[in-house]
Tab-separated table of C-alpha atoms in Angstrom:
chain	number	residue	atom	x	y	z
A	27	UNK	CA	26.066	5.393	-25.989
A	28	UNK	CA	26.766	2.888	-23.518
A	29	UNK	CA	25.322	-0.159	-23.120
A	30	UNK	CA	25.168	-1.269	-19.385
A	31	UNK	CA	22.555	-4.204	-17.892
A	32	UNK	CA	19.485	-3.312	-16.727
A	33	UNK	CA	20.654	-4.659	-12.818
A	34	UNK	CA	23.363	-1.891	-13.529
A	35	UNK	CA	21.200	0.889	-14.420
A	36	UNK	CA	18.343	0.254	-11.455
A	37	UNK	CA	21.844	0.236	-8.612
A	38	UNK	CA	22.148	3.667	-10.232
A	39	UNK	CA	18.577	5.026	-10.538
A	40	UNK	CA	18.252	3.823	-6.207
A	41	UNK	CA	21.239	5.701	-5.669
A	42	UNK	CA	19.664	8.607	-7.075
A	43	UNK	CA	16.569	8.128	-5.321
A	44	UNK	CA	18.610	8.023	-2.430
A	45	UNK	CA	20.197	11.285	-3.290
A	46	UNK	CA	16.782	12.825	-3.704
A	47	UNK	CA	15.655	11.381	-0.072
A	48	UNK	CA	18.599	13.947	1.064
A	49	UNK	CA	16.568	16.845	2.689
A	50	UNK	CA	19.703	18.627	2.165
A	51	UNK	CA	20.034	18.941	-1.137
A	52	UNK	CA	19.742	21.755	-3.355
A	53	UNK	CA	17.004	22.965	-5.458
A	54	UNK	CA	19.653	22.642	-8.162
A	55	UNK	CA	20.897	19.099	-7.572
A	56	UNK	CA	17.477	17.751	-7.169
A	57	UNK	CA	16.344	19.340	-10.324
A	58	UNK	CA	19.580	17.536	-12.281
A	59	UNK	CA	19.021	13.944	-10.079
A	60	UNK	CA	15.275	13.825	-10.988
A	61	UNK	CA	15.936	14.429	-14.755
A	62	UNK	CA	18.877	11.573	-14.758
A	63	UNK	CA	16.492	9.629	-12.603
A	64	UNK	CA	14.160	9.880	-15.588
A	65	UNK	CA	16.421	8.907	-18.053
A	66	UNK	CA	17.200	6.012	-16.002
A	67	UNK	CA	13.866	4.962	-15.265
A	68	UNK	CA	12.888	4.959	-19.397
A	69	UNK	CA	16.462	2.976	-19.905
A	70	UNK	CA	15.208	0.151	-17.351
A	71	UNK	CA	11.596	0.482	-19.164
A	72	UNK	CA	13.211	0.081	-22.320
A	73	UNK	CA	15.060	-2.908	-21.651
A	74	UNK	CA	12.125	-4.479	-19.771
A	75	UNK	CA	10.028	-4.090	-22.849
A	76	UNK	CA	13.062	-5.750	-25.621
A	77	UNK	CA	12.576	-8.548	-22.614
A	78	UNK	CA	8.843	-8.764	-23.012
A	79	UNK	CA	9.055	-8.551	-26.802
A	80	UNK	CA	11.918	-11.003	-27.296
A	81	UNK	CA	9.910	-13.705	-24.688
A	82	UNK	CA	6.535	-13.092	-26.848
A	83	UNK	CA	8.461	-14.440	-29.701
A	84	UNK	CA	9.950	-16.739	-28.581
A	85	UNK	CA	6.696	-18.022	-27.030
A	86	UNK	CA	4.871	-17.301	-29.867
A	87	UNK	CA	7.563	-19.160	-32.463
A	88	UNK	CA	7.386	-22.844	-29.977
A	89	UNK	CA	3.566	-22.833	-30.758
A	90	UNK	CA	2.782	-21.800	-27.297
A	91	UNK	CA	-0.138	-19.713	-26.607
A	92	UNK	CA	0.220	-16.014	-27.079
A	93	UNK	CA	-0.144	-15.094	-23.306
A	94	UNK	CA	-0.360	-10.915	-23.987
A	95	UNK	CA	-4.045	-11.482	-24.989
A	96	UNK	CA	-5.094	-13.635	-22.337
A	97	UNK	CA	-3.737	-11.762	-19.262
A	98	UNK	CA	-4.568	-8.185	-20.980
């Protein structure tokens, strides 16, 4: 699996986005662009959330008040 940055994977979910925008494309094509564009979508989620997580700790280890349960 390859690892690429989340700045890399959003450039490619737009330019699928822009793909599906393309009132000329096939039934087929849009079927197989909306399913990558999923896959994309959870890789940028997925990153976003190690993110989240890794700031919590690192909040959360300098004493600093845990800020999930007061903007929740």
């Amino acid at each position: 699996m390859e690892n690429k940055s989340f700045e890399t994977y959003l450039k490619e979910l737009e330019a699928v986005v822009k793909t599906l925008e393309d009132k000329t494309i096939s039934l087929e094509a849009a079927v197989a662009n909306y399913t990558a564009g999923l896959e994309l979508s959870k890789k940028c989620y997925d990153i976003l959330n190690q993110n989240e997580q890794l700031v919590v700790q690192k909040m959360t280890e300098s004493g600093l008040v845990d800020f999930e349960s007061d903007y929740r």
